[in-house]
């Protein structure tokens, strides 16, 4: 994905998803990658609703249940 900001490097960070887990990695950016107020220093696990900041661009990570997963209905 390309972000329209001079503060975000072309190869700033990446999110890897494997086996139901999402991990954020900084790729040596100058302006940093953050989860909440914490600078990403190494691979960092993400949870639904985590706020990610790349330079001056902020967005919220949203996780979806795996395809085919089911939700149990509450008893009445």
PDB file of N, CA and C in Angstrom:
ATOM      1  N   UNK A   1       0.846  -1.164   0.000  1.00  0.00           N
ATOM      2  CA  UNK A   1       0.000   0.000   0.000  1.00  0.00           C
ATOM      3  C   UNK A   1       0.898   1.237   0.000  1.00  0.00           C
ATOM      4  N   UNK A   2       0.521   2.243  -0.722  1.00  0.00           N
ATOM      5  CA  UNK A   2       1.254   3.502  -0.755  1.00  0.00           C
ATOM      6  C   UNK A   2       0.480   4.546   0.045  1.00  0.00           C
ATOM      7  N   UNK A   3       1.201   5.259   0.917  1.00  0.00           N
ATOM      8  CA  UNK A   3       0.570   6.308   1.718  1.00  0.00           C
ATOM      9  C   UNK A   3       1.045   7.670   1.228  1.00  0.00           C
ATOM     10  N   UNK A   4       0.135   8.623   1.073  1.00  0.00           N
ATOM     11  CA  UNK A   4       0.494   9.946   0.545  1.00  0.00           C
ATOM     12  C   UNK A   4       1.120  10.844   1.606  1.00  0.00           C
ATOM     13  N   UNK A   5       2.366  10.557   1.993  1.00  0.00           N
ATOM     14  CA  UNK A   5       3.037  11.368   2.996  1.00  0.00           C
ATOM     15  C   UNK A   5       4.540  11.338   2.762  1.00  0.00           C
ATOM     16  N   UNK A   6       5.182  12.493   2.842  1.00  0.00           N
ATOM     17  CA  UNK A   6       6.627  12.576   2.726  1.00  0.00           C
ATOM     18  C   UNK A   6       7.342  12.047   3.963  1.00  0.00           C
ATOM     19  N   UNK A   7       6.600  11.740   5.020  1.00  0.00           N
ATOM     20  CA  UNK A   7       7.177  11.221   6.263  1.00  0.00           C
ATOM     21  C   UNK A   7       7.191   9.699   6.305  1.00  0.00           C
ATOM     22  N   UNK A   8       6.632   9.057   5.271  1.00  0.00           N
ATOM     23  CA  UNK A   8       6.559   7.600   5.222  1.00  0.00           C
ATOM     24  C   UNK A   8       7.456   7.108   4.089  1.00  0.00           C
ATOM     25  N   UNK A   9       8.394   6.230   4.425  1.00  0.00           N
ATOM     26  CA  UNK A   9       9.314   5.674   3.423  1.00  0.00           C
ATOM     27  C   UNK A   9       8.569   4.751   2.463  1.00  0.00           C
ATOM     28  N   UNK A  10       9.142   4.528   1.289  1.00  0.00           N
ATOM     29  CA  UNK A  10       8.535   3.589   0.333  1.00  0.00           C
ATOM     30  C   UNK A  10       8.453   2.196   0.925  1.00  0.00           C
ATOM     31  N   UNK A  11       9.472   1.797   1.659  1.00  0.00           N
ATOM     32  CA  UNK A  11       9.485   0.501   2.349  1.00  0.00           C
ATOM     33  C   UNK A  11       9.655   0.791   3.845  1.00  0.00           C
ATOM     34  N   UNK A  12       8.623   1.302   4.450  1.00  0.00           N
ATOM     35  CA  UNK A  12       8.641   1.784   5.827  1.00  0.00           C
ATOM     36  C   UNK A  12       8.454   0.646   6.838  1.00  0.00           C
ATOM     37  N   UNK A  13       7.415  -0.138   6.626  1.00  0.00           N
ATOM     38  CA  UNK A  13       7.064  -1.210   7.566  1.00  0.00           C
ATOM     39  C   UNK A  13       6.270  -2.273   6.825  1.00  0.00           C
ATOM     40  N   UNK A  14       6.097  -3.409   7.480  1.00  0.00           N
ATOM     41  CA  UNK A  14       5.253  -4.447   6.892  1.00  0.00           C
ATOM     42  C   UNK A  14       4.481  -5.147   7.991  1.00  0.00           C
ATOM     43  N   UNK A  15       3.315  -5.654   7.600  1.00  0.00           N
ATOM     44  CA  UNK A  15       2.507  -6.490   8.480  1.00  0.00           C
ATOM     45  C   UNK A  15       2.487  -7.875   7.851  1.00  0.00           C
ATOM     46  N   UNK A  16       2.920  -8.861   8.613  1.00  0.00           N
ATOM     47  CA  UNK A  16       2.901 -10.248   8.158  1.00  0.00           C
ATOM     48  C   UNK A  16       1.796 -10.971   8.912  1.00  0.00           C
ATOM     49  N   UNK A  17       1.005 -11.732   8.176  1.00  0.00           N
ATOM     50  CA  UNK A  17      -0.076 -12.501   8.780  1.00  0.00           C
ATOM     51  C   UNK A  17       0.186 -13.970   8.496  1.00  0.00           C
ATOM     52  N   UNK A  18       0.262 -14.765   9.569  1.00  0.00           N
ATOM     53  CA  UNK A  18       0.485 -16.208   9.427  1.00  0.00           C
ATOM     54  C   UNK A  18      -0.143 -16.908  10.615  1.00  0.00           C
ATOM     55  N   UNK A  19      -0.825 -17.995  10.338  1.00  0.00           N
ATOM     56  CA  UNK A  19      -1.415 -18.828  11.381  1.00  0.00           C
ATOM     57  C   UNK A  19      -2.269 -18.025  12.360  1.00  0.00           C
ATOM     58  N   UNK A  20      -3.040 -17.091  11.819  1.00  0.00           N
ATOM     59  CA  UNK A  20      -3.967 -16.325  12.644  1.00  0.00           C
ATOM     60  C   UNK A  20      -3.339 -15.223  13.470  1.00  0.00           C
ATOM     61  N   UNK A  21      -2.053 -14.915  13.248  1.00  0.00           N
ATOM     62  CA  UNK A  21      -1.389 -13.858  14.004  1.00  0.00           C
ATOM     63  C   UNK A  21      -0.831 -12.817  13.041  1.00  0.00           C
ATOM     64  N   UNK A  22      -0.981 -11.542  13.391  1.00  0.00           N
ATOM     65  CA  UNK A  22      -0.437 -10.439  12.609  1.00  0.00           C
ATOM     66  C   UNK A  22       0.736  -9.841  13.366  1.00  0.00           C
ATOM     67  N   UNK A  23       1.840  -9.626  12.653  1.00  0.00           N
ATOM     68  CA  UNK A  23       3.055  -9.086  13.262  1.00  0.00           C
ATOM     69  C   UNK A  23       3.521  -7.887  12.440  1.00  0.00           C
ATOM     70  N   UNK A  24       3.797  -6.768  13.120  1.00  0.00           N
ATOM     71  CA  UNK A  24       4.278  -5.545  12.492  1.00  0.00           C
ATOM     72  C   UNK A  24       5.790  -5.468  12.637  1.00  0.00           C
ATOM     73  N   UNK A  25       6.470  -5.093  11.541  1.00  0.00           N
ATOM     74  CA  UNK A  25       7.920  -4.918  11.564  1.00  0.00           C
ATOM     75  C   UNK A  25       8.281  -3.585  10.918  1.00  0.00           C
ATOM     76  N   UNK A  26       9.182  -2.832  11.542  1.00  0.00           N
ATOM     77  CA  UNK A  26       9.735  -1.629  10.931  1.00  0.00           C
ATOM     78  C   UNK A  26      10.845  -2.082   9.984  1.00  0.00           C
ATOM     79  N   UNK A  27      10.957  -1.463   8.830  1.00  0.00           N
ATOM     80  CA  UNK A  27      11.952  -1.869   7.832  1.00  0.00           C
ATOM     81  C   UNK A  27      13.102  -0.867   7.748  1.00  0.00           C
ATOM     82  N   UNK A  28      13.489  -0.305   8.897  1.00  0.00           N
ATOM     83  CA  UNK A  28      14.603   0.644   8.936  1.00  0.00           C
ATOM     84  C   UNK A  28      14.206   2.063   8.573  1.00  0.00           C
ATOM     85  N   UNK A  29      12.971   2.433   8.849  1.00  0.00           N
ATOM     86  CA  UNK A  29      12.478   3.773   8.505  1.00  0.00           C
ATOM     87  C   UNK A  29      13.173   4.849   9.336  1.00  0.00           C
ATOM     88  N   UNK A  30      13.232   6.062   8.785  1.00  0.00           N
ATOM     89  CA  UNK A  30      13.835   7.199   9.497  1.00  0.00           C
ATOM     90  C   UNK A  30      12.900   7.766  10.561  1.00  0.00           C
ATOM     91  N   UNK A  31      11.595   7.805  10.260  1.00  0.00           N
ATOM     92  CA  UNK A  31      10.637   8.459  11.153  1.00  0.00           C
ATOM     93  C   UNK A  31       9.942   7.521  12.118  1.00  0.00           C
ATOM     94  N   UNK A  32      10.278   6.260  12.084  1.00  0.00           N
ATOM     95  CA  UNK A  32       9.768   5.311  13.065  1.00  0.00           C
ATOM     96  C   UNK A  32       8.407   4.739  12.769  1.00  0.00           C
ATOM     97  N   UNK A  33       8.183   3.596  13.411  1.00  0.00           N
ATOM     98  CA  UNK A  33       6.918   2.884  13.369  1.00  0.00           C
ATOM     99  C   UNK A  33       6.504   2.667  14.812  1.00  0.00           C
ATOM    100  N   UNK A  34       5.258   2.962  15.135  1.00  0.00           N
ATOM    101  CA  UNK A  34       4.782   2.888  16.517  1.00  0.00           C
ATOM    102  C   UNK A  34       3.492   2.092  16.609  1.00  0.00           C
ATOM    103  N   UNK A  35       3.329   1.383  17.711  1.00  0.00           N
ATOM    104  CA  UNK A  35       2.054   0.767  18.084  1.00  0.00           C
ATOM    105  C   UNK A  35       1.671   1.469  19.381  1.00  0.00           C
ATOM    106  N   UNK A  36       0.587   2.223  19.338  1.00  0.00           N
ATOM    107  CA  UNK A  36       0.261   3.086  20.477  1.00  0.00           C
ATOM    108  C   UNK A  36       1.380   4.113  20.599  1.00  0.00           C
ATOM    109  N   UNK A  37       1.930   4.276  21.790  1.00  0.00           N
ATOM    110  CA  UNK A  37       3.030   5.217  22.015  1.00  0.00           C
ATOM    111  C   UNK A  37       4.387   4.535  22.007  1.00  0.00           C
ATOM    112  N   UNK A  38       4.412   3.241  21.702  1.00  0.00           N
ATOM    113  CA  UNK A  38       5.637   2.454  21.784  1.00  0.00           C
ATOM    114  C   UNK A  38       6.281   2.290  20.408  1.00  0.00           C
ATOM    115  N   UNK A  39       7.546   2.664  20.300  1.00  0.00           N
ATOM    116  CA  UNK A  39       8.272   2.508  19.033  1.00  0.00           C
ATOM    117  C   UNK A  39       8.546   1.029  18.790  1.00  0.00           C
ATOM    118  N   UNK A  40       8.325   0.586  17.570  1.00  0.00           N
ATOM    119  CA  UNK A  40       8.568  -0.810  17.201  1.00  0.00           C
ATOM    120  C   UNK A  40      10.073  -0.997  17.024  1.00  0.00           C
ATOM    121  N   UNK A  41      10.664  -1.838  17.868  1.00  0.00           N
ATOM    122  CA  UNK A  41      12.100  -2.113  17.814  1.00  0.00           C
ATOM    123  C   UNK A  41      12.383  -3.473  17.184  1.00  0.00           C
ATOM    124  N   UNK A  42      11.386  -4.327  17.141  1.00  0.00           N
ATOM    125  CA  UNK A  42      11.500  -5.664  16.561  1.00  0.00           C
ATOM    126  C   UNK A  42      10.110  -6.123  16.182  1.00  0.00           C
ATOM    127  N   UNK A  43       9.963  -7.352  15.708  1.00  0.00           N
ATOM    128  CA  UNK A  43       8.632  -7.855  15.369  1.00  0.00           C
ATOM    129  C   UNK A  43       7.665  -7.680  16.545  1.00  0.00           C
ATOM    130  N   UNK A  44       6.510  -7.087  16.269  1.00  0.00           N
ATOM    131  CA  UNK A  44       5.540  -6.759  17.318  1.00  0.00           C
ATOM    132  C   UNK A  44       4.170  -7.313  16.938  1.00  0.00           C
ATOM    133  N   UNK A  45       3.612  -8.159  17.805  1.00  0.00           N
ATOM    134  CA  UNK A  45       2.289  -8.741  17.561  1.00  0.00           C
ATOM    135  C   UNK A  45       1.230  -7.643  17.602  1.00  0.00           C
ATOM    136  N   UNK A  46       0.258  -7.746  16.708  1.00  0.00           N
ATOM    137  CA  UNK A  46      -0.842  -6.788  16.647  1.00  0.00           C
ATOM    138  C   UNK A  46      -2.134  -7.436  17.110  1.00  0.00           C
ATOM    139  N   UNK A  47      -2.974  -6.630  17.729  1.00  0.00           N
ATOM    140  CA  UNK A  47      -4.308  -7.064  18.143  1.00  0.00           C
ATOM    141  C   UNK A  47      -5.334  -6.130  17.513  1.00  0.00           C
ATOM    142  N   UNK A  48      -6.549  -6.629  17.357  1.00  0.00           N
ATOM    143  CA  UNK A  48      -7.623  -5.821  16.809  1.00  0.00           C
ATOM    144  C   UNK A  48      -7.750  -4.519  17.589  1.00  0.00           C
ATOM    145  N   UNK A  49      -7.765  -3.397  16.873  1.00  0.00           N
ATOM    146  CA  UNK A  49      -7.926  -2.087  17.502  1.00  0.00           C
ATOM    147  C   UNK A  49      -6.622  -1.380  17.817  1.00  0.00           C
ATOM    148  N   UNK A  50      -5.463  -2.029  17.619  1.00  0.00           N
ATOM    149  CA  UNK A  50      -4.182  -1.363  17.864  1.00  0.00           C
ATOM    150  C   UNK A  50      -4.032  -0.167  16.935  1.00  0.00           C
ATOM    151  N   UNK A  51      -3.551   0.950  17.491  1.00  0.00           N
ATOM    152  CA  UNK A  51      -3.272   2.141  16.706  1.00  0.00           C
ATOM    153  C   UNK A  51      -1.830   2.061  16.217  1.00  0.00           C
ATOM    154  N   UNK A  52      -1.628   2.182  14.913  1.00  0.00           N
ATOM    155  CA  UNK A  52      -0.308   2.115  14.298  1.00  0.00           C
ATOM    156  C   UNK A  52       0.014   3.491  13.724  1.00  0.00           C
ATOM    157  N   UNK A  53       1.252   3.941  13.947  1.00  0.00           N
ATOM    158  CA  UNK A  53       1.688   5.222  13.371  1.00  0.00           C
ATOM    159  C   UNK A  53       2.945   4.986  12.563  1.00  0.00           C
ATOM    160  N   UNK A  54       2.906   5.397  11.298  1.00  0.00           N
ATOM    161  CA  UNK A  54       4.053   5.363  10.406  1.00  0.00           C
ATOM    162  C   UNK A  54       4.397   6.810  10.102  1.00  0.00           C
ATOM    163  N   UNK A  55       5.502   7.304  10.660  1.00  0.00           N
ATOM    164  CA  UNK A  55       5.822   8.720  10.509  1.00  0.00           C
ATOM    165  C   UNK A  55       4.702   9.536  11.118  1.00  0.00           C
ATOM    166  N   UNK A  56       3.989  10.305  10.287  1.00  0.00           N
ATOM    167  CA  UNK A  56       2.874  11.131  10.791  1.00  0.00           C
ATOM    168  C   UNK A  56       1.508  10.557  10.429  1.00  0.00           C
ATOM    169  N   UNK A  57       1.477   9.381   9.805  1.00  0.00           N
ATOM    170  CA  UNK A  57       0.208   8.760   9.384  1.00  0.00           C
ATOM    171  C   UNK A  57      -0.239   7.763  10.446  1.00  0.00           C
ATOM    172  N   UNK A  58      -1.480   7.913  10.900  1.00  0.00           N
ATOM    173  CA  UNK A  58      -2.032   7.044  11.949  1.00  0.00           C
ATOM    174  C   UNK A  58      -3.205   6.255  11.377  1.00  0.00           C
ATOM    175  N   UNK A  59      -3.250   4.965  11.671  1.00  0.00           N
ATOM    176  CA  UNK A  59      -4.402   4.152  11.306  1.00  0.00           C
ATOM    177  C   UNK A  59      -4.613   3.082  12.358  1.00  0.00           C
ATOM    178  N   UNK A  60      -5.767   2.425  12.300  1.00  0.00           N
ATOM    179  CA  UNK A  60      -6.140   1.409  13.291  1.00  0.00           C
ATOM    180  C   UNK A  60      -6.142   0.047  12.626  1.00  0.00           C
ATOM    181  N   UNK A  61      -5.471  -0.916  13.239  1.00  0.00           N
ATOM    182  CA  UNK A  61      -5.430  -2.281  12.728  1.00  0.00           C
ATOM    183  C   UNK A  61      -6.716  -2.990  13.105  1.00  0.00           C
ATOM    184  N   UNK A  62      -7.338  -3.632  12.130  1.00  0.00           N
ATOM    185  CA  UNK A  62      -8.560  -4.397  12.374  1.00  0.00           C
ATOM    186  C   UNK A  62      -8.335  -5.830  11.943  1.00  0.00           C
ATOM    187  N   UNK A  63      -8.599  -6.753  12.833  1.00  0.00           N
ATOM    188  CA  UNK A  63      -8.472  -8.185  12.548  1.00  0.00           C
ATOM    189  C   UNK A  63      -9.868  -8.757  12.354  1.00  0.00           C
ATOM    190  N   UNK A  64      -9.958  -9.689  11.429  1.00  0.00           N
ATOM    191  CA  UNK A  64     -11.227 -10.384  11.196  1.00  0.00           C
ATOM    192  C   UNK A  64     -11.051 -11.837  11.598  1.00  0.00           C
ATOM    193  N   UNK A  65     -12.126 -12.494  12.001  1.00  0.00           N
ATOM    194  CA  UNK A  65     -12.030 -13.928  12.277  1.00  0.00           C
ATOM    195  C   UNK A  65     -11.614 -14.663  11.000  1.00  0.00           C
ATOM    196  N   UNK A  66     -10.924 -15.762  11.154  1.00  0.00           N
ATOM    197  CA  UNK A  66     -10.500 -16.555  10.001  1.00  0.00           C
ATOM    198  C   UNK A  66     -11.714 -17.016   9.208  1.00  0.00           C
ATOM    199  N   UNK A  67     -11.551 -17.141   7.902  1.00  0.00           N
ATOM    200  CA  UNK A  67     -12.634 -17.620   7.046  1.00  0.00           C
ATOM    201  C   UNK A  67     -13.093 -18.981   7.523  1.00  0.00           C
ATOM    202  N   UNK A  68     -14.395 -19.163   7.591  1.00  0.00           N
ATOM    203  CA  UNK A  68     -14.930 -20.447   8.021  1.00  0.00           C
ATOM    204  C   UNK A  68     -15.096 -20.565   9.523  1.00  0.00           C
ATOM    205  N   UNK A  69     -14.632 -19.566  10.278  1.00  0.00           N
ATOM    206  CA  UNK A  69     -14.816 -19.658  11.728  1.00  0.00           C
ATOM    207  C   UNK A  69     -16.279 -19.363  12.046  1.00  0.00           C
ATOM    208  N   UNK A  70     -16.728 -19.903  13.135  1.00  0.00           N
ATOM    209  CA  UNK A  70     -18.124 -19.692  13.525  1.00  0.00           C
ATOM    210  C   UNK A  70     -18.203 -19.065  14.887  1.00  0.00           C
ATOM    211  N   UNK A  71     -19.300 -18.438  15.131  1.00  0.00           N
ATOM    212  CA  UNK A  71     -19.556 -17.821  16.418  1.00  0.00           C
ATOM    213  C   UNK A  71     -20.689 -18.574  17.064  1.00  0.00           C
ATOM    214  N   UNK A  72     -20.528 -18.920  18.320  1.00  0.00           N
ATOM    215  CA  UNK A  72     -21.566 -19.660  19.035  1.00  0.00           C
ATOM    216  C   UNK A  72     -22.637 -18.700  19.506  1.00  0.00           C
ATOM    217  N   UNK A  73     -23.878 -19.034  19.203  1.00  0.00           N
ATOM    218  CA  UNK A  73     -24.993 -18.189  19.620  1.00  0.00           C
ATOM    219  C   UNK A  73     -25.232 -18.352  21.124  1.00  0.00           C
ATOM    220  N   UNK A  74     -25.610 -17.267  21.762  1.00  0.00           N
ATOM    221  CA  UNK A  74     -25.903 -17.313  23.190  1.00  0.00           C
ATOM    222  C   UNK A  74     -27.202 -18.076  23.427  1.00  0.00           C
ATOM    223  N   UNK A  75     -27.254 -18.815  24.532  1.00  0.00           N
ATOM    224  CA  UNK A  75     -28.486 -19.552  24.872  1.00  0.00           C
ATOM    225  C   UNK A  75     -29.553 -18.580  25.297  1.00  0.00           C
ATOM    226  N   UNK A  76     -30.797 -18.929  25.016  1.00  0.00           N
ATOM    227  CA  UNK A  76     -31.922 -18.058  25.401  1.00  0.00           C
ATOM    228  C   UNK A  76     -32.629 -18.624  26.588  1.00  0.00           C
TER     229      UNK A  76
END
